[in-house]
Short mmCIF file of C-alpha atoms in Angstrom, two decimals:
data_model
loop_
_atom_site.label_atom_id
_atom_site.label_comp_id
_atom_site.label_asym_id
_atom_site.label_seq_id
_atom_site.Cartn_x
_atom_site.Cartn_y
_atom_site.Cartn_z
CA MET A 14 107.32 72.10 104.90
CA THR A 15 106.50 73.85 101.65
CA ILE A 16 108.46 77.05 102.11
CA HIS A 17 111.44 77.27 104.36
CA ILE A 18 113.44 80.46 104.59
CA GLU A 19 116.42 80.85 106.84
CA ASN A 20 118.48 83.94 107.64
CA LEU A 21 117.56 85.53 104.36
CA SER A 22 119.22 88.85 103.55
CA VAL A 23 118.59 91.09 100.56
CA THR A 24 120.87 94.01 99.77
CA PHE A 25 120.26 96.74 97.22
CA ASP A 26 123.42 98.74 96.57
CA GLY A 27 124.58 98.50 100.15
CA PHE A 28 121.10 99.02 101.60
CA ARG A 29 119.96 96.00 103.55
CA ALA A 30 116.26 95.62 102.77
CA LEU A 31 116.04 92.27 104.56
CA LYS A 32 118.18 91.42 107.55
CA SER A 33 118.37 87.75 108.31
CA VAL A 34 114.70 86.81 108.06
CA SER A 35 113.50 83.28 108.77
CA ILE A 36 110.01 81.99 108.14
CA ALA A 37 108.48 78.61 107.52
CA VAL A 38 105.15 77.98 105.82
CA ASP A 39 103.43 74.60 105.74
CA LYS A 40 101.69 73.12 102.76
CA GLY A 41 98.12 74.42 102.52
CA GLU A 42 98.76 77.17 105.00
CA SER A 43 97.93 80.80 104.53
CA PHE A 44 100.68 82.98 105.91
CA GLY A 45 100.54 86.76 106.28
CA LEU A 46 103.25 89.40 106.16
CA VAL A 47 102.32 92.69 107.79
CA GLY A 48 104.26 95.89 107.99
CA GLU A 49 104.52 99.48 106.87
CA SER A 50 106.21 100.76 103.77
CA GLY A 51 109.90 99.95 103.72
CA SER A 52 109.54 97.08 106.16
CA GLY A 53 110.68 94.56 103.57
CA LYS A 54 107.46 92.58 103.29
CA SER A 55 107.23 92.87 99.52
CA THR A 56 110.97 92.30 99.18
CA LEU A 57 110.62 88.99 101.02
CA LEU A 58 107.92 87.94 98.58
CA ARG A 59 109.97 89.01 95.59
CA ALA A 60 113.04 87.20 96.95
CA ILE A 61 111.08 83.95 96.98
CA ALA A 62 110.03 84.52 93.37
CA GLY A 63 113.63 85.24 92.40
CA LEU A 64 113.06 88.93 91.78
CA ALA A 65 115.36 90.38 94.45
CA PRO A 66 119.14 90.32 94.92
CA VAL A 67 119.62 87.81 97.72
CA SER A 68 122.87 88.38 99.61
CA GLY A 69 122.69 85.65 102.18
CA GLY A 70 120.61 82.86 103.70
CA THR A 71 118.63 80.07 102.13
CA ILE A 72 115.24 79.64 100.50
CA GLU A 73 113.76 76.20 100.11
CA VAL A 74 110.49 75.62 98.30
CA ASN A 75 109.01 72.11 98.06
CA GLY A 76 112.35 70.68 99.13
CA GLU A 77 114.16 72.45 96.32
CA ALA A 78 116.96 74.75 97.46
CA LEU A 79 116.91 77.98 95.50
CA SER A 80 119.96 80.05 94.82
CA GLY A 81 120.32 83.54 93.46
CA THR A 82 117.61 84.57 91.07
CA ARG A 83 117.63 81.34 89.05
CA ARG A 84 114.47 79.29 89.25
CA SER A 85 113.61 75.96 87.66
CA ARG A 86 110.79 75.59 85.17
CA ALA A 87 108.81 73.53 87.68
CA PHE A 88 109.17 76.31 90.24
CA ARG A 89 107.96 78.91 87.80
CA ARG A 90 104.84 76.90 87.27
CA ALA A 91 104.23 75.97 90.89
CA VAL A 92 104.65 79.47 92.26
CA GLN A 93 102.55 82.33 90.91
CA MET A 94 102.27 85.92 91.97
CA VAL A 95 99.41 88.44 92.12
CA PHE A 96 100.34 92.10 92.41
CA GLN A 97 98.76 95.09 94.06
CA ASP A 98 97.78 97.24 91.17
CA PRO A 99 95.78 95.44 88.49
CA TYR A 100 96.00 98.60 86.37
CA ALA A 101 99.74 98.10 86.14
CA SER A 102 100.07 94.33 86.11
CA LEU A 103 97.97 93.60 83.03
CA HIS A 104 99.18 94.38 79.54
CA PRO A 105 97.11 97.37 78.37
CA ARG A 106 97.12 96.33 74.72
CA GLN A 107 96.32 92.66 75.09
CA THR A 108 92.90 91.13 75.46
CA VAL A 109 92.08 89.00 78.49
CA ASP A 110 92.36 86.00 76.18
CA ARG A 111 95.94 86.88 75.20
CA GLN A 112 96.97 87.51 78.80
CA LEU A 113 95.67 84.11 79.83
CA LEU A 114 97.21 82.37 76.84
CA GLU A 115 100.71 83.69 77.61
CA PRO A 116 101.45 81.54 80.70
CA LEU A 117 100.09 78.48 78.88
CA ALA A 118 102.40 79.14 75.93
CA ILE A 119 105.39 79.69 78.24
CA HIS A 120 104.86 76.38 79.99
CA GLY A 121 103.89 74.49 76.86
CA ILE A 122 100.46 73.59 78.17
CA GLY A 123 97.93 72.68 75.51
CA ASP A 124 94.16 72.70 75.55
CA GLY A 125 94.15 76.50 75.83
CA GLU A 126 90.55 77.03 74.83
CA ARG A 127 89.12 74.90 77.62
CA ARG A 128 91.58 76.14 80.25
CA ILE A 129 90.91 79.79 79.54
CA LEU A 130 87.15 79.32 79.80
CA LYS A 131 87.60 77.33 82.99
CA ALA A 132 89.90 79.92 84.53
CA LEU A 133 87.51 82.76 83.71
CA ASP A 134 84.62 80.80 85.10
CA GLU A 135 86.57 80.05 88.25
CA VAL A 136 87.16 83.72 89.05
CA GLY A 137 83.53 84.60 88.39
CA LEU A 138 83.99 86.25 85.02
CA GLY A 139 81.88 84.82 82.23
CA SER A 140 83.20 84.03 78.79
CA SER A 141 81.88 87.43 77.69
CA PHE A 142 84.97 88.98 79.27
CA ARG A 143 87.34 86.91 77.20
CA PHE A 144 87.97 89.34 74.38
CA ARG A 145 87.96 92.56 76.35
CA TYR A 146 90.92 94.84 76.99
CA PRO A 147 91.92 95.85 80.53
CA HIS A 148 90.59 99.38 80.06
CA GLN A 149 87.15 97.92 79.52
CA LEU A 150 87.20 96.30 82.96
CA SER A 151 86.70 97.68 86.47
CA GLY A 152 89.46 97.40 89.09
CA GLY A 153 87.87 94.34 90.69
CA GLN A 154 87.41 92.61 87.34
CA ARG A 155 91.04 93.29 86.44
CA GLN A 156 92.21 91.75 89.69
CA ARG A 157 90.07 88.72 88.89
CA VAL A 158 91.85 88.44 85.54
CA ALA A 159 95.21 88.66 87.35
CA ILE A 160 94.09 85.85 89.66
CA ALA A 161 92.87 83.81 86.69
CA ARG A 162 96.26 84.27 85.05
CA ALA A 163 97.94 82.92 88.17
CA LEU A 164 95.56 79.96 88.48
CA ILE A 165 95.60 78.87 84.86
CA VAL A 166 98.92 77.00 85.21
CA GLU A 167 97.61 75.09 88.24
CA PRO A 168 100.09 76.41 90.80
CA GLU A 169 100.63 75.16 94.33
CA ILE A 170 101.73 78.41 95.91
CA LEU A 171 100.38 81.91 95.40
CA LEU A 172 102.41 84.95 96.42
CA LEU A 173 99.93 87.77 96.97
CA ASP A 174 101.35 91.27 97.21
CA GLU A 175 98.63 93.58 98.60
CA PRO A 176 96.08 92.02 96.26
CA THR A 177 93.17 94.17 97.43
CA SER A 178 94.61 97.45 98.60
CA ALA A 179 93.92 99.26 95.33
CA LEU A 180 90.27 98.21 95.43
CA ASP A 181 87.15 99.70 97.00
CA ALA A 182 86.04 98.11 100.26
CA SER A 183 83.05 96.32 98.73
CA VAL A 184 85.17 94.98 95.86
CA GLN A 185 87.87 93.96 98.32
CA ALA A 186 85.36 91.73 100.09
CA GLU A 187 84.50 90.00 96.80
CA VAL A 188 88.15 89.42 95.88
CA LEU A 189 89.04 88.14 99.37
CA ASN A 190 86.14 85.70 99.19
CA LEU A 191 87.32 84.54 95.78
CA LEU A 192 90.87 84.01 97.07
CA GLU A 193 89.61 81.94 100.00
CA GLU A 194 87.39 79.91 97.74
CA VAL A 195 90.11 78.96 95.27
CA ARG A 196 92.51 78.18 98.11
CA SER A 197 90.18 75.66 99.68
CA ARG A 198 89.21 74.21 96.30
CA HIS A 199 92.79 73.60 95.14
CA GLY A 200 94.55 73.24 98.48
CA LEU A 201 96.84 76.17 97.67
CA THR A 202 99.47 77.67 99.93
CA TYR A 203 99.33 81.46 100.27
CA ILE A 204 101.84 84.03 101.37
CA MET A 205 99.98 87.29 101.54
CA VAL A 206 101.45 90.72 102.07
CA SER A 207 99.23 93.45 103.43
CA HIS A 208 99.38 96.58 105.52
CA ASP A 209 95.84 95.95 106.71
CA LEU A 210 95.72 93.87 109.88
CA GLY A 211 92.01 93.22 109.40
CA VAL A 212 92.58 91.69 105.99
CA VAL A 213 95.53 89.58 107.14
CA THR A 214 93.79 88.16 110.19
CA HIS A 215 90.79 87.37 108.02
CA MET A 216 92.83 85.53 105.42
CA CYS A 217 95.75 83.99 107.31
CA SER A 218 96.19 81.62 110.20
CA ARG A 219 99.67 82.85 111.07
CA LEU A 220 101.49 86.05 110.35
CA ALA A 221 104.81 87.81 110.72
CA VAL A 222 105.00 91.49 111.64
CA MET A 223 107.90 93.15 109.87
CA ARG A 224 109.72 96.40 110.41
CA ASN A 225 112.94 97.77 108.90
CA GLY A 226 113.75 94.50 107.19
CA GLU A 227 113.31 92.37 110.26
CA VAL A 228 110.57 90.17 111.67
CA VAL A 229 109.58 91.78 114.96
CA GLU A 230 106.96 89.25 115.87
CA MET A 231 105.54 85.97 114.65
CA LEU A 232 102.06 85.16 115.86
CA SER A 233 98.80 83.41 115.05
CA ALA A 234 95.72 85.27 113.89
CA ALA A 235 93.97 84.12 117.05
CA ASP A 236 96.71 85.65 119.20
CA LEU A 237 96.35 88.92 117.37
CA ALA A 238 92.58 88.87 117.72
CA GLY A 239 92.97 88.24 121.44
CA SER A 240 95.58 91.02 121.74
CA ARG A 241 98.18 88.51 122.90
CA VAL A 242 101.03 90.40 121.31
CA VAL A 243 104.55 90.82 122.61
CA SER A 244 106.08 93.71 120.73
CA ASP A 245 105.14 97.35 121.18
CA TYR A 246 105.20 97.87 117.47
CA THR A 247 102.50 95.25 116.83
CA ARG A 248 100.42 96.89 119.53
CA ARG A 249 100.83 100.27 117.85
CA LEU A 250 99.74 98.81 114.53
CA MET A 251 96.68 97.34 116.20
CA VAL A 252 95.72 100.67 117.76
CA ALA A 253 96.23 102.46 114.46
CA SER A 254 94.08 99.99 112.57
CA LYS A 255 91.12 100.74 114.85
CA GLY A 256 90.84 104.26 113.43
CA PHE A 257 91.28 107.68 114.95
CA SER A 258 90.65 108.50 118.57
CA ARG A 259 91.92 111.43 120.56
CA GLU A 260 93.40 109.14 123.20
CA ALA A 261 95.32 107.04 120.69
CA VAL A 262 97.34 109.95 119.36
CA PRO A 263 100.62 110.48 121.09
CA GLY A 264 101.36 114.03 122.17
CA MET B 12 74.01 130.93 113.14
CA LYS B 13 74.69 131.36 109.45
CA PRO B 14 76.36 128.35 107.91
CA LEU B 15 79.89 128.71 106.63
CA LEU B 16 79.16 126.90 103.42
CA THR B 17 75.84 126.37 101.69
CA VAL B 18 75.55 123.87 98.88
CA ASN B 19 72.19 123.61 97.21
CA LYS B 20 71.48 121.20 94.36
CA LEU B 21 75.11 121.05 93.23
CA SER B 22 75.74 119.11 90.06
CA VAL B 23 78.95 118.49 88.15
CA THR B 24 78.73 117.16 84.61
CA TYR B 25 81.29 116.25 82.00
CA PRO B 26 80.26 116.25 78.36
CA THR B 27 81.98 113.43 76.47
CA ARG B 28 81.76 112.03 72.99
CA THR B 29 79.51 109.27 74.22
CA GLY B 30 77.18 111.49 76.21
CA VAL B 31 77.08 113.52 79.40
CA ILE B 32 78.63 112.01 82.52
CA GLU B 33 76.91 113.17 85.67
CA ALA B 34 79.59 112.99 88.34
CA VAL B 35 77.59 114.82 91.01
CA ARG B 36 73.83 114.88 90.71
CA GLY B 37 72.12 117.58 92.72
CA ILE B 38 73.45 117.30 96.25
CA SER B 39 72.65 119.75 99.03
CA PHE B 40 74.23 120.27 102.42
CA GLU B 41 75.32 122.96 104.82
CA LEU B 42 78.52 123.18 106.78
CA GLY B 43 79.11 125.13 109.97
CA ARG B 44 82.32 125.21 111.95
CA GLU B 45 82.29 121.46 112.26
CA ARG B 46 83.86 118.37 110.74
CA LEU B 47 81.89 116.85 107.96
CA GLY B 48 82.92 113.59 106.36
CA ILE B 49 82.05 112.69 102.80
CA VAL B 50 82.38 108.97 102.18
CA GLY B 51 81.96 106.95 99.05
CA GLU B 52 83.71 104.51 96.75
CA SER B 53 85.52 105.41 93.59
CA GLY B 54 83.24 107.16 91.16
CA SER B 55 80.75 108.27 93.81
CA GLY B 56 81.47 111.95 93.17
CA LYS B 57 82.99 112.73 96.57
CA SER B 58 86.19 114.29 95.20
CA GLN B 59 84.29 116.10 92.46
CA THR B 60 82.17 117.70 95.18
CA GLY B 61 85.27 118.93 97.00
CA ARG B 62 86.79 120.26 93.81
CA ALA B 63 83.61 122.05 92.78
CA ILE B 64 83.52 123.88 96.12
CA MET B 65 87.12 125.00 95.57
CA GLY B 66 86.35 126.03 91.99
CA LEU B 67 88.78 123.43 90.72
CA THR B 68 86.58 121.42 88.40
CA PRO B 69 88.81 120.81 85.37
CA PRO B 70 87.44 121.67 81.93
CA PRO B 71 85.26 120.58 80.23
CA GLY B 72 83.42 119.95 83.50
CA ILE B 73 80.38 122.11 84.18
CA VAL B 74 79.33 123.05 87.71
CA ARG B 75 75.71 123.99 88.28
CA ALA B 76 73.93 124.75 91.54
CA ASP B 77 70.91 126.60 92.86
CA ALA B 78 73.21 128.07 95.47
CA LEU B 79 76.87 127.66 96.31
CA SER B 80 78.03 130.20 98.82
CA PHE B 81 80.87 130.42 101.27
CA SER B 82 80.52 132.87 104.18
CA GLY B 83 78.56 135.39 102.14
CA VAL B 84 80.47 134.99 98.86
CA ASP B 85 78.52 133.59 95.92
CA LEU B 86 80.97 131.06 94.50
CA LEU B 87 78.96 130.62 91.31
CA LYS B 88 79.63 134.22 90.34
CA ALA B 89 83.23 134.36 91.57
CA GLY B 90 85.73 135.52 88.96
CA PRO B 91 89.39 134.53 88.78
CA ALA B 92 90.51 137.39 91.06
CA THR B 93 88.02 136.44 93.78
CA TRP B 94 89.12 132.80 93.57
CA ARG B 95 92.78 133.75 93.83
CA ASP B 96 92.03 135.77 96.90
CA MET B 97 90.03 133.07 98.57
CA ARG B 98 91.98 129.92 97.80
CA GLY B 99 94.87 129.47 100.15
CA SER B 100 93.75 132.19 102.53
CA ARG B 101 90.09 131.62 103.35
CA MET B 102 89.58 128.14 101.95
CA ALA B 103 92.27 125.52 101.50
CA MET B 104 92.60 121.99 100.25
CA ILE B 105 94.84 119.08 101.19
CA LEU B 106 95.24 116.35 98.61
CA GLN B 107 96.08 112.70 98.93
CA ASP B 108 99.68 112.33 98.01
CA PRO B 109 102.31 114.92 98.99
CA LYS B 110 104.58 113.47 96.31
CA PHE B 111 102.29 114.99 93.69
CA SER B 112 100.76 117.97 95.43
CA LEU B 113 103.97 119.71 96.51
CA ASN B 114 106.08 121.58 94.00
CA PRO B 115 109.10 119.30 93.44
CA VAL B 116 111.54 122.09 92.51
CA MET B 117 110.81 124.46 95.39
CA THR B 118 111.94 124.06 98.98
CA ILE B 119 109.23 123.38 101.54
CA GLY B 120 109.97 126.69 103.26
CA ARG B 121 109.57 128.67 100.08
CA GLN B 122 106.27 126.99 99.30
CA ILE B 123 104.89 127.98 102.67
CA THR B 124 106.16 131.56 102.57
CA GLU B 125 104.89 131.94 99.02
CA THR B 126 101.32 131.37 100.23
CA LEU B 127 101.79 133.90 103.01
CA ARG B 128 103.42 136.58 100.90
CA HIS B 129 100.76 136.22 98.23
CA HIS B 130 97.85 136.74 100.59
CA GLU B 131 99.21 138.96 103.30
CA ASN B 132 101.46 141.93 103.28
CA VAL B 133 104.32 140.52 105.34
CA SER B 134 108.06 140.96 105.23
CA LYS B 135 110.35 138.10 104.21
CA ARG B 136 111.59 137.75 107.75
CA GLU B 137 108.07 137.70 109.21
CA ALA B 138 106.96 135.14 106.61
CA ARG B 139 109.89 132.91 107.53
CA ARG B 140 109.12 133.21 111.22
CA ARG B 141 105.49 132.27 110.69
CA ALA B 142 106.38 129.37 108.38
CA LEU B 143 108.76 127.98 111.00
CA GLU B 144 106.07 128.40 113.63
CA MET B 145 103.63 126.51 111.43
CA LEU B 146 106.11 123.69 110.80
CA GLU B 147 106.48 123.39 114.53
CA ALA B 148 102.68 123.32 114.92
CA VAL B 149 102.54 120.26 112.64
CA GLN B 150 105.05 118.57 114.95
CA ILE B 151 108.11 118.72 112.76
CA THR B 152 110.91 118.48 115.26
CA ASP B 153 113.57 120.38 113.37
CA PRO B 154 111.70 123.10 111.43
CA GLU B 155 114.86 125.05 110.51
CA ARG B 156 116.25 122.03 108.68
CA VAL B 157 112.98 120.99 107.01
CA PHE B 158 112.42 124.59 105.85
CA ASP B 159 115.31 124.25 103.40
CA LEU B 160 114.54 120.73 102.18
CA TYR B 161 112.99 119.81 98.85
CA PRO B 162 109.89 117.56 98.83
CA TYR B 163 111.88 114.55 97.56
CA GLU B 164 114.10 114.76 100.64
CA VAL B 165 111.29 114.12 103.10
CA SER B 166 109.12 111.08 103.88
CA GLY B 167 105.45 110.84 102.96
CA GLY B 168 104.31 111.66 106.47
CA MET B 169 106.64 114.65 106.68
CA GLY B 170 105.50 115.84 103.25
CA GLN B 171 101.87 115.67 104.29
CA ARG B 172 102.66 117.67 107.44
CA ALA B 173 104.37 120.29 105.29
CA MET B 174 101.27 120.31 103.07
CA ILE B 175 99.05 120.88 106.11
CA ALA B 176 101.37 123.64 107.31
CA MET B 177 101.17 125.34 103.92
CA MET B 178 97.41 125.12 103.80
CA LEU B 179 96.83 126.38 107.32
CA VAL B 180 99.45 129.14 107.49
CA CYS B 181 96.94 131.82 106.45
CA GLY B 182 94.33 130.55 108.89
CA PRO B 183 91.56 129.49 106.48
CA GLU B 184 87.95 129.20 107.61
CA LEU B 185 87.30 126.13 105.53
CA LEU B 186 89.60 123.20 104.92
CA ILE B 187 88.81 120.47 102.42
CA ALA B 188 90.92 117.38 102.96
CA ASP B 189 90.65 114.87 100.11
CA GLU B 190 91.96 111.51 101.34
CA PRO B 191 94.67 113.31 103.32
CA THR B 192 96.11 110.17 104.88
CA SER B 193 95.41 107.39 102.38
CA ALA B 194 98.94 107.39 101.00
CA LEU B 195 100.48 107.12 104.48
CA ASP B 196 101.31 104.19 106.72
CA VAL B 197 98.74 103.49 109.41
CA THR B 198 100.83 104.67 112.35
CA VAL B 199 101.82 107.86 110.49
CA GLN B 200 98.20 108.27 109.46
CA LEU B 201 97.24 108.52 113.09
CA GLU B 202 99.84 111.18 113.84
CA VAL B 203 98.77 113.30 110.87
CA LEU B 204 95.12 113.00 111.84
CA GLY B 205 96.03 114.02 115.39
CA ILE B 206 97.71 117.17 114.07
CA LEU B 207 94.77 117.97 111.82
CA ASP B 208 92.36 117.37 114.68
CA ARG B 209 94.14 119.77 117.00
CA LEU B 210 94.55 122.53 114.42
CA VAL B 211 90.94 122.35 113.27
CA ARG B 212 89.75 122.46 116.87
CA ASP B 213 92.05 125.29 117.96
CA ASN B 214 91.38 127.49 114.94
CA GLY B 215 87.65 126.81 114.77
CA MET B 216 87.70 125.86 111.10
CA GLY B 217 85.09 124.08 109.10
CA LEU B 218 86.44 120.80 107.74
CA ILE B 219 85.27 118.60 104.93
CA PHE B 220 87.03 115.25 105.13
CA ILE B 221 86.69 113.21 101.97
CA SER B 222 87.56 109.54 102.16
CA HIS B 223 86.65 106.05 101.04
CA ASP B 224 87.13 104.74 104.56
CA LEU B 225 83.83 104.96 106.41
CA ARG B 226 85.26 103.86 109.70
CA LEU B 227 88.19 106.25 109.64
CA VAL B 228 85.91 109.16 108.76
CA SER B 229 83.41 108.32 111.41
CA SER B 230 86.12 108.18 114.04
CA PHE B 231 87.24 111.68 113.04
CA CYS B 232 84.15 113.67 112.03
CA ASP B 233 80.95 114.86 113.67
CA ARG B 234 78.71 114.12 110.73
CA VAL B 235 79.01 111.92 107.64
CA LEU B 236 77.45 112.12 104.21
CA VAL B 237 77.48 108.83 102.35
CA MET B 238 77.61 109.27 98.58
CA TYR B 239 76.72 106.78 95.89
CA ALA B 240 76.64 107.45 92.14
CA GLY B 241 76.72 111.22 92.56
CA ARG B 242 73.99 111.41 95.19
CA ILE B 243 73.91 111.58 98.96
CA VAL B 244 72.21 108.37 100.01
CA GLU B 245 72.46 108.88 103.74
CA GLU B 246 73.41 111.53 106.25
CA LEU B 247 74.39 110.48 109.74
CA ALA B 248 75.78 111.81 112.98
CA THR B 249 78.84 109.64 113.53
CA ALA B 250 77.55 108.60 116.92
CA ASP B 251 74.63 106.97 115.10
CA LEU B 252 76.79 105.09 112.63
CA SER B 253 75.67 101.76 113.98
CA LYS B 254 72.08 102.84 113.34
CA ALA B 255 72.69 103.45 109.64
CA THR B 256 69.60 102.43 107.71
CA HIS B 257 70.57 102.66 104.04
CA PRO B 258 71.61 99.25 102.72
CA TYR B 259 74.65 100.78 101.00
CA THR B 260 75.98 102.28 104.23
CA ARG B 261 75.28 99.04 106.04
CA GLY B 262 76.99 97.10 103.29
CA LEU B 263 80.07 99.31 103.48
CA LEU B 264 80.27 98.84 107.23
CA ASP B 265 79.87 95.09 107.00
CA CYS B 266 82.17 94.20 104.14
CA THR B 267 85.52 95.13 105.69
CA PRO B 268 87.25 92.39 107.67
CA LYS B 269 87.95 93.35 111.27
CA ILE B 270 90.45 91.93 113.72
CA GLY B 271 88.89 89.34 115.97
CA GLU B 272 85.92 88.57 113.76
CA SER B 273 85.47 85.39 111.86
CA ARG B 274 83.10 85.74 108.96
CA HIS B 275 83.79 83.42 106.05
CA PRO B 276 82.88 84.36 103.42
CA LEU B 277 82.63 88.11 103.97
CA PRO B 278 79.25 89.65 103.26
CA VAL B 279 79.34 91.38 99.89
CA LEU B 280 77.48 94.41 98.78
CA GLU B 281 74.59 93.69 96.43
CA ARG B 282 74.19 96.90 94.47
CA GLN B 283 70.61 97.86 93.80
CA LYS B 284 69.64 99.85 90.75
CA GLU B 285 67.33 102.12 92.72
CA TRP B 286 70.23 103.47 94.85
CA ALA B 287 71.51 105.30 91.83
CA ALA B 288 68.08 106.50 90.78
#
């Protein structure tokens, strides 16, 4: 078991963003978190990374019990995160080269030249992108840089927070394909947050549907595809994701 | 029947230091009392088209057209007074995010009554009554309470309903909705679309629905224009969506993952130079 979370609670100033959530993700698995805004899906991801005030429960990653927001150096290398908005998650005044060099410097990894070229190549950006600034890149290219930055330290687990929702549909397809490709090549474990059921069922084998800080349903992508869902809320999400129809609208 | 809106060879250009950017490049269409979708990806010129029709192209943008007329009014010759008269009362626009399109320091009620009192000669009391009625029409359960709330006190879905109420309170003939539900959660999205659907149908408005989501648009509109690089590459009745012939439209339809389909890897769109020609 790579990631094991039990009865996890997160509280912000008295507001309980996560209420006793338990999930378990196997090594090499791709696990999805679905829900609407405020459901706690991003908070769960951030709690794993040590970016949220945990108020109860346990998180175990690779057999290592994590407490509070402290994380070991090994953890910080093994677990990497990709955020939603590549316009916000890259430093606007650093070249791609600098952004990729940073994690290497932090972890004291040498051989930067070769690794940077390899990482760029891996995400389908040639070496010609190496000395560009983020504003010289399109949204899809920026997200590729963000993925390269995550991959360059050879992680085991990627936490993906809506990695394609700021992108155009055609670019989304390219980035999803890239994410699948690198996962199978490196045997990575993914936890992917998305509000788009189509994207999650495409990428993940199992998923948790969240609402108001709780997991309302845990199911496999195949169950979802076959409409074998238990909770009303999941059903409503499924209807909504099919687009507008006069019958589907209540009232 | 005379069309409500005639757009003939509309172009929108922005002069920049490095040359002229052609955001919209000579598009033509007509709109009756129907729902027309305009679909495209970022940079396709779909929003610029909507803005040009509303006369909201920001400087230094230049709008040119052979004809741009809205129920008999030549929009190319309209002066500021004509625009002020028309916007809000005869044509209205809903934008993507209520967080940015509502006035943050004015209560929702005042924003709605302001529109009414500007365009129609109504008493304060009458304006309030009609605003409350409108809030009820957008399915806000407690209109009296919401009337006195500020935009930051309501959720995104509620804000967008208030926005719709404000835009429709004068009974416009044309409504331009630019990504009206993209900032909302999917289940809320559906409710807001339901409200929009009913109001457009009951009031017999013309609607231009601008979105990046081809499937959402086609489930909502009668007709869709697909834009690419400032041009209309394909026009379709939504019933014929599956018969789309342009490779760009087909590519857009194919590249989104759907529940219950297993396609690994997803087909990606190969952009051809001649589409933009």
